[in-house]
Coordinates of C-alpha atoms and ligand atoms in Angstrom, one line a residue:
X27 CA -10.1 95.1 222.6
X28 CA -6.9 96.2 221.0
X29 CA -4.7 98.3 223.2
X30 CA -2.4 100.8 221.4
X31 CA -1.1 102.2 224.7
X32 CA 1.8 99.7 224.9
X33 CA 4.8 99.5 222.7
X34 CA 6.4 96.1 223.1
X35 CA 9.1 96.8 220.5
X36 CA 10.6 99.4 222.8
X37 CA 11.6 96.6 225.2
X38 CA 14.1 95.4 222.5
X39 CA 15.9 98.8 222.5
X40 CA 18.8 99.8 224.7
X41 CA 18.4 102.8 226.9
X42 CA 20.7 104.9 224.7
X43 CA 18.6 104.0 221.6
X44 CA 15.5 105.0 223.4
X45 CA 17.0 108.4 224.4
X46 CA 18.1 109.0 220.8
X47 CA 14.5 108.3 219.5
X48 CA 13.1 110.5 222.2
X49 CA 15.4 113.4 221.3
X50 CA 14.6 113.0 217.6
X51 CA 10.8 113.0 218.0
X52 CA 11.1 116.0 220.4
X53 CA 13.2 117.9 217.8
X54 CA 10.7 117.2 215.1
X55 CA 7.9 118.4 217.2
X56 CA 9.7 121.7 217.9
X57 CA 8.9 124.0 214.9
X58 CA 12.3 125.7 214.8
X59 CA 14.3 122.5 215.2
X60 CA 12.1 120.8 212.6
X61 CA 12.9 123.6 210.1
X62 CA 16.6 123.3 210.9
X63 CA 16.6 119.6 210.3
X64 CA 14.7 119.9 207.0
X65 CA 17.2 122.6 206.0
X66 CA 20.2 120.3 206.8
X67 CA 18.7 117.6 204.7
X68 CA 18.3 119.8 201.7
X69 CA 21.7 121.3 202.3
X70 CA 23.2 117.9 202.2
X71 CA 21.8 117.3 198.7
X72 CA 23.7 120.4 197.6
X73 CA 27.1 120.2 199.4
X74 CA 27.4 116.5 200.5
X75 CA 29.5 117.5 203.5
X76 CA 30.7 114.2 205.2
X77 CA 30.0 115.5 208.7
X78 CA 26.4 116.4 207.7
X79 CA 26.0 112.8 206.3
X80 CA 27.2 111.5 209.7
X81 CA 24.6 113.5 211.6
X82 CA 21.8 112.4 209.2
X83 CA 22.9 108.8 209.4
X84 CA 22.8 108.7 213.2
X85 CA 19.5 110.6 213.6
X86 CA 16.6 110.6 211.0
X87 CA 18.1 108.0 208.8
X88 CA 18.6 105.5 211.6
X89 CA 15.0 106.1 212.8
X90 CA 13.3 105.6 209.5
X91 CA 15.5 103.5 207.3
X92 CA 16.9 99.9 207.5
X93 CA 20.3 100.4 206.0
X94 CA 22.3 101.7 203.1
X95 CA 22.1 98.4 201.1
X96 CA 19.9 95.4 201.2
X97 CA 22.3 93.3 203.4
X98 CA 22.2 96.0 206.1
X99 CA 18.5 95.5 206.5
X100 CA 19.0 92.0 208.0
X101 CA 19.1 93.2 211.6
X102 CA 15.8 95.1 211.4
X103 CA 14.2 92.2 209.5
X104 CA 15.3 89.6 212.1
X105 CA 14.0 91.8 214.8
X106 CA 10.6 92.1 213.2
X107 CA 10.5 88.4 212.4
X108 CA 11.3 87.5 216.0
X109 CA 8.0 89.2 216.8
X110 CA 6.3 87.5 213.8
X111 CA 6.0 90.8 211.9
X112 CA 6.5 90.6 208.1
X113 CA 8.4 93.2 206.0
X114 CA 7.8 95.1 202.7
X115 CA 11.2 95.8 201.2
X116 CA 11.5 99.3 199.7
X117 CA 14.6 100.5 197.9
X118 CA 14.5 104.3 198.0
X119 CA 15.3 105.7 194.6
X120 CA 13.6 109.0 193.7
X121 CA 13.9 111.6 191.0
X122 CA 16.0 109.5 188.8
X123 CA 16.4 110.7 185.2
X124 CA 18.8 108.6 183.2
X125 CA 18.6 105.1 181.7
X126 CA 21.6 103.8 183.8
X127 CA 19.7 104.7 187.0
X128 CA 16.6 102.9 185.7
X129 CA 18.6 99.8 184.9
X130 CA 20.2 99.8 188.3
X131 CA 16.8 100.0 189.9
X132 CA 15.6 97.1 187.9
X133 CA 18.6 95.1 189.0
X134 CA 18.0 96.0 192.6
X135 CA 14.3 94.8 192.3
X136 CA 15.6 91.4 191.1
X137 CA 18.0 91.3 194.0
X138 CA 15.2 92.3 196.4
X139 CA 13.1 89.3 195.1
X140 CA 15.9 86.8 195.7
X141 CA 16.7 88.3 199.1
X142 CA 13.0 88.3 200.0
X143 CA 12.7 84.7 199.1
X144 CA 15.7 83.8 201.2
X145 CA 14.5 85.8 204.2
X146 CA 10.8 84.6 203.9
X147 CA 9.5 88.1 203.2
X148 CA 6.2 88.4 201.5
X149 CA 6.3 91.8 199.8
X150 CA 8.6 94.1 197.7
X151 CA 7.7 97.7 196.8
X152 CA 8.1 99.2 193.3
X153 CA 8.0 102.8 192.3
X154 CA 7.3 103.3 188.6
X155 CA 9.3 106.6 188.7
X156 CA 12.3 104.4 189.5
X157 CA 12.0 102.8 186.1
X158 CA 11.1 105.7 183.9
X159 CA 11.6 109.5 183.6
X160 CA 8.9 111.6 185.3
X161 CA 8.5 113.9 182.3
X162 CA 7.8 110.9 180.1
X163 CA 5.3 109.4 182.6
X164 CA 3.6 112.8 182.7
X165 CA 3.4 113.0 178.9
X166 CA 1.6 109.6 178.8
X167 CA -0.6 110.7 181.7
X168 CA -1.7 113.7 179.6
X169 CA -2.6 111.5 176.6
X170 CA -0.1 113.4 174.5
X171 CA 0.8 111.8 171.2
X172 CA 4.0 109.7 171.4
X173 CA 6.5 109.5 168.6
X174 CA 7.9 106.2 167.4
X175 CA 10.8 106.1 169.8
X176 CA 8.6 107.0 172.8
X177 CA 6.0 104.3 171.8
X178 CA 8.9 101.7 171.8
X179 CA 10.1 103.0 175.2
X180 CA 6.6 102.7 176.7
X181 CA 6.4 99.1 175.5
X182 CA 9.8 98.5 177.0
X183 CA 8.8 99.9 180.4
X184 CA 5.6 97.7 180.5
X185 CA 7.5 94.6 179.6
X186 CA 10.3 95.4 182.2
X187 CA 7.7 95.8 184.9
X188 CA 5.8 92.7 183.9
X189 CA 9.1 90.7 183.9
X190 CA 9.7 91.8 187.5
X191 CA 6.1 90.9 188.6
X192 CA 6.2 87.5 187.0
X193 CA 9.6 86.8 188.5
X194 CA 8.3 87.9 191.9
X195 CA 5.2 85.7 191.5
X196 CA 7.2 82.7 190.5
X197 CA 9.1 83.2 193.7
X198 CA 5.9 83.7 195.7
X199 CA 6.6 87.3 196.4
X200 CA 3.9 90.0 196.1
X201 CA 4.6 93.4 194.5
X202 CA 3.2 96.6 195.9
X203 CA 3.2 99.6 193.5
X204 CA 3.5 102.9 195.3
X205 CA 1.2 105.8 194.4
X206 CA 3.0 109.0 193.4
X207 CA 2.2 112.5 192.3
X208 CA -1.3 112.9 190.6
X209 CA 0.3 114.1 187.3
X210 CA 1.8 110.7 186.7
X211 CA -0.7 108.5 188.6
X212 CA -3.0 107.7 185.6
X213 CA 0.1 106.2 183.9
X214 CA 0.9 104.1 187.0
X215 CA -2.7 103.0 187.4
X216 CA -2.9 101.9 183.8
X217 CA 0.3 99.9 183.9
X218 CA -0.6 98.2 187.2
X219 CA -4.2 97.5 186.3
X220 CA -2.9 95.7 183.2
X221 CA -0.6 93.6 185.4
X222 CA -3.5 92.8 187.8
X223 CA -5.7 91.5 185.0
X224 CA -2.9 89.2 184.0
X225 CA -1.3 88.1 187.3
X226 CA -4.2 88.1 189.8
X227 CA -6.4 85.3 188.4
X228 CA -5.6 82.8 191.1
X229 CA -4.8 84.8 194.2
X230 CA -3.3 88.2 194.4
X231 CA 0.3 89.0 193.4
X232 CA 0.1 92.6 192.3
X233 CA -1.2 95.5 194.4
X234 CA -1.8 99.1 193.4
X235 CA -2.0 102.1 195.8
X236 CA -4.9 104.4 196.2
X237 CA -4.4 107.8 197.9
X238 CA -7.6 108.8 199.7
X239 CA -6.6 112.4 200.1
X240 CA -7.7 112.7 196.5
X241 CA -11.4 113.6 196.1
X242 CA -11.8 111.4 193.0
X243 CA -10.5 108.1 194.4
X244 CA -13.7 106.7 195.9
X245 CA -15.3 106.8 192.5
X246 CA -12.2 105.3 191.0
X247 CA -12.2 102.5 193.6
X248 CA -15.9 101.7 192.8
X249 CA -15.0 101.5 189.1
X250 CA -12.1 99.1 189.5
X251 CA -14.1 96.9 191.9
X252 CA -16.8 96.6 189.2
X253 CA -14.2 95.8 186.6
X254 CA -12.6 93.1 188.7
X255 CA -16.0 91.5 189.1
X256 CA -16.8 91.6 185.4
X257 CA -13.4 90.4 184.3
X258 CA -12.9 87.9 187.1
X259 CA -9.6 88.9 188.6
X260 CA -8.5 89.8 192.1
X261 CA -7.9 93.4 193.0
X262 CA -4.9 94.1 195.2
X263 CA -5.4 97.4 197.0
X264 CA -2.8 99.2 199.1
X265 CA -4.9 101.9 200.8
X266 CA -3.1 105.1 202.1
X267 CA -4.1 108.7 202.7
X268 CA -1.3 110.2 200.6
X269 CA 2.1 111.8 201.1
X270 CA 2.5 114.6 198.6
X271 CA -0.1 117.1 200.0
X272 CA 2.1 120.2 199.9
X273 CA 3.6 119.5 196.5
X274 CA 0.2 118.8 195.0
X275 CA -1.3 122.0 196.4
X276 CA 1.7 124.2 195.4
X277 CA 1.6 122.9 191.8
X278 CA -2.1 123.4 191.5
X279 CA -1.8 127.0 192.6
X280 CA 1.2 127.6 190.4
X281 CA -0.4 126.1 187.3
X282 CA -3.9 127.3 188.2
X283 CA -5.9 124.1 188.0
X284 CA -8.3 122.5 190.5
X285 CA -6.3 120.8 193.2
X286 CA -7.0 117.0 193.3
X287 CA -6.6 116.9 197.1
X288 CA -9.4 117.3 199.6
X289 CA -9.6 120.7 201.3
X290 CA -9.6 119.3 204.8
X291 CA -8.1 116.5 206.8
X292 CA -11.6 115.3 207.9
X293 CA -12.7 114.8 204.3
X294 CA -9.6 112.7 203.7
X295 CA -10.4 110.7 206.9
X296 CA -14.0 110.2 205.8
X297 CA -13.0 108.9 202.4
X298 CA -10.3 106.6 203.8
X299 CA -12.8 105.0 206.2
X300 CA -15.5 104.8 203.5
X301 CA -13.0 103.0 201.3
X302 CA -12.3 100.5 204.1
X303 CA -16.0 99.8 204.4
X304 CA -16.4 99.4 200.6
X305 CA -13.4 97.1 200.4
X306 CA -14.7 94.9 203.2
X307 CA -18.2 94.8 201.6
X308 CA -16.5 93.5 198.4
X309 CA -13.7 91.4 200.1
X310 CA -14.5 88.4 197.9
X311 CA -12.8 90.2 195.0
X312 CA -10.1 92.2 196.9
X313 CA -6.9 91.7 198.9
X314 CA -6.3 94.7 201.1
X315 CA -2.9 96.1 202.3
X316 CA -3.9 98.9 204.7
X317 CA -1.1 101.5 205.2
X318 CA -1.9 103.8 208.0
X319 CA -0.8 105.0 211.4
X320 CA -4.2 106.3 212.2
X321 CA -5.7 104.5 215.2
X322 CA -9.3 105.2 214.4
X323 CA -9.0 103.8 210.8
X324 CA -7.1 100.8 212.1
X325 CA -9.8 100.1 214.8
X326 CA -12.5 100.5 212.1
X327 CA -10.9 97.8 210.0
X328 CA -10.4 95.5 213.0
X329 CA -14.1 95.9 214.0
X330 CA -15.3 95.3 210.4
X331 CA -13.2 92.1 210.1
X332 CA -14.8 90.9 213.4
X333 CA -18.3 91.9 212.3
X334 CA -17.9 90.1 208.9
X335 CA -16.3 87.1 210.4
X336 CA -13.0 87.5 208.6
X337 CA -10.3 85.7 210.5
X338 CA -7.6 88.0 212.1
X339 CA -4.9 86.2 210.1
X340 CA -6.8 85.9 206.8
X341 CA -4.2 86.3 204.0
X342 CA -6.6 88.8 202.4
X343 CA -5.8 91.5 204.8
X344 CA -2.5 93.0 205.9
X345 CA -1.9 96.0 208.1
X346 CA 1.2 98.1 207.6
X347 CA 3.1 101.0 209.2
X348 CA 6.3 102.6 208.1
X349 CA 9.5 101.5 209.8
X350 CA 10.3 103.8 212.7
X351 CA 6.7 104.8 213.1
X352 CA 3.8 103.6 215.2
X353 CA 5.3 100.4 216.4
X354 CA 2.7 100.4 219.2
X355 CA 0.0 99.8 216.5
X356 CA 2.1 97.2 214.6
X357 CA 2.9 95.2 217.7
X358 CA -0.6 95.4 219.2
X359 CA -2.1 94.1 216.0
X360 CA 0.4 91.2 215.8
X361 CA -0.4 90.4 219.4
X362 CA -4.0 89.7 218.3
X363 CA -2.8 87.6 215.4
X364 CA -3.5 90.1 212.6
X365 CA -1.1 90.1 209.6
X366 CA 1.4 93.0 209.9
X367 CA 4.1 94.0 207.4
X368 CA 6.4 96.8 208.3
X369 CA 7.4 99.0 205.3
X370 CA 11.2 98.9 205.4
X371 CA 13.0 101.5 203.2
X372 CA 16.7 101.2 202.5
X373 CA 19.2 102.7 200.2
X374 CA 22.0 105.4 199.9
X375 CA 21.5 108.3 202.3
X376 CA 21.5 110.9 199.6
X377 CA 18.7 109.2 197.7
X378 CA 16.6 108.7 200.8
X379 CA 16.4 112.4 201.6
X380 CA 13.0 113.2 199.9
X381 CA 11.6 110.2 201.8
X382 CA 13.1 111.4 205.1
X383 CA 11.6 114.9 204.5
X384 CA 8.1 113.4 204.0
X385 CA 8.5 111.5 207.3
X386 CA 9.7 114.6 209.2
X387 CA 6.6 116.4 207.9
X388 CA 4.3 113.7 209.0
X389 CA 5.8 113.5 212.5
X390 CA 5.9 117.3 213.0
X391 CA 4.0 119.3 215.6
X392 CA 0.4 118.5 214.2
X393 CA 0.7 114.8 214.2
X394 CA -1.3 112.7 216.8
X395 CA 0.7 109.5 216.3
X396 CA 4.0 111.1 217.0
X397 CA 2.7 112.6 220.2
X398 CA 1.8 109.0 221.2
X399 CA 5.2 107.8 220.0
X400 CA 6.9 110.3 222.3
X401 CA 4.7 109.4 225.4
X402 CA 5.4 105.7 225.0
X403 CA 9.2 106.2 224.6
X404 CA 9.2 108.5 227.6
X405 CA 7.2 105.9 229.7
X406 CA 9.7 103.1 228.7
X407 CA 12.7 105.2 229.7
X408 CA 11.2 106.0 233.0
X409 CA 10.4 102.3 233.7
X410 CA 14.2 101.5 233.2
X411 CA 15.3 103.6 236.1
Ligands
FAD524 C1 2.7 101.1 204.6 C2 2.6 102.5 204.0 C3 2.7 102.7 202.6 C4 2.6 103.9 202.1 N1 2.7 104.1 200.7 C5 2.4 105.3 200.2 C6 2.4 105.5 198.8 O1 2.5 104.6 198.0 N2 2.1 106.7 198.3 C7 1.8 107.8 199.1 O2 1.5 108.9 198.6 N3 1.9 107.6 200.5 C8 2.2 106.4 201.0 N4 2.2 106.3 202.4 C9 2.2 107.5 203.3 C10 0.7 107.9 203.5 O3 0.1 108.3 202.4 C11 0.6 109.0 204.6 O4 1.3 110.1 204.2 C12 1.0 108.6 206.0 O5 0.8 107.2 206.2 C13 0.2 109.4 207.0 O6 -1.1 109.1 207.0 P1 -1.8 108.2 208.1 O7 -3.0 107.5 207.6 O8 -0.8 107.3 208.6 O9 -2.1 109.2 209.3 P2 -2.9 110.5 209.7 O10 -1.9 111.2 210.5 O11 -4.2 110.2 210.2 O12 -3.0 111.3 208.3 C14 -2.1 112.2 207.8 C15 -2.5 112.3 206.3 O13 -3.8 113.0 206.2 C16 -3.8 113.7 205.0 N5 -4.0 115.2 205.4 C17 -3.4 115.8 206.4 N6 -3.8 117.1 206.4 C18 -4.7 117.2 205.4 C19 -5.5 118.3 205.0 N7 -5.4 119.5 205.5 N8 -6.3 118.1 203.9 C20 -6.4 116.9 203.3 N9 -5.7 115.8 203.7 C21 -4.9 116.0 204.8 C22 -2.4 113.5 204.4 O14 -2.6 112.5 203.4 C23 -1.5 113.2 205.5 O15 -0.4 112.4 205.1 C24 2.3 105.1 202.9 C25 2.2 104.8 204.3 C26 2.3 103.6 204.8 C27 2.0 103.4 206.3

């Protein structure tokens, strides 16, 4: 029986690091302080005041990110590896608009692959919005007619992404494509499915992400499972609940269309767990990367693996939590020999702010896992006296 009431990773932390984490989680849980922190993050984007940067770096950034460049992630990676926990390297680069930024992102992805190979890391993360303009991705998503220049650009994007995936595969690194906003997600799905058909014949090198807070995703999952069986390729599925809830709802209200997100959390939970069941039932054709901090869903997957006689360390299934969150789950799973890969974001502080705001939201007053996080840190500090 897995016990999530221990957090062995805390033993590696100094008392002052523990106190810093405790204060941060306490601040996030306090509604007023949470608003102040979110405000400071947004303010920093506007005024870039150095002292503000220092505060962010020493607090939220330190908790949720591995470093400002790839080489600074070494300490976190070594720490995880000493506990046999794998890493998924994720360069945070959001809301990019010009070609130079896209080229830099592509360069960074190649560097990530070389670094991952050197450090024996299995996964790198790709965001399609790091390679192409959001407005353009939205246009493709809406099936709008593309002019000649745009058609050439789409071809270029597809070939750039393919080049990265093939380069990763040749170096035995797997690529995880993040899911993003619903208004660009069809474009992402089409690009990644095409890659899976090509790269996932023998084994699984490319994974796409499915957000179960969307009410249409179970049907989508069933469709692609059928397609993978008919066309004989492996499906790589990263399963998550979804991180853009507020943004999705606000846009649907503003533009007056039906919101693609479930109305309640329990509907999201139900679909997430049903998706796990469906995937395990079809595991012959699927590789699963389960991204959640939810204990109930994690236990469900553990139980189903046992029931279906899937070995704990089967390469077909990875569990994953975000860096700085739910280490109690990651370490407990690893203790029982399950595969765990911590998602490790890194990159310049300014560019990581949208990511940090999403993490603050998830750890705010309503979250169960951050309550647990707090209790465990508190218990560890007390035990040091
Ligand atoms: C390894 C990893 C990779 C990730 N990659 C992505 C990604 O590519 N794209 C992405 O969008 N997110 C991604 N996420 C974030 C993820 O989608 C969730 O935001 C986050 O993990 C919290 O969900 P949970 O399952 O961990 O926990 P829980 O706390 O159980 O669930 C919180 C989630 O439930 C949903 N929810 C909350 N309230 C409601 C409501 N009222 N109605 C409907 N649904 C509700 C939301 O999705 C919310 O994030 C990733 C997370 C992990 C761990």
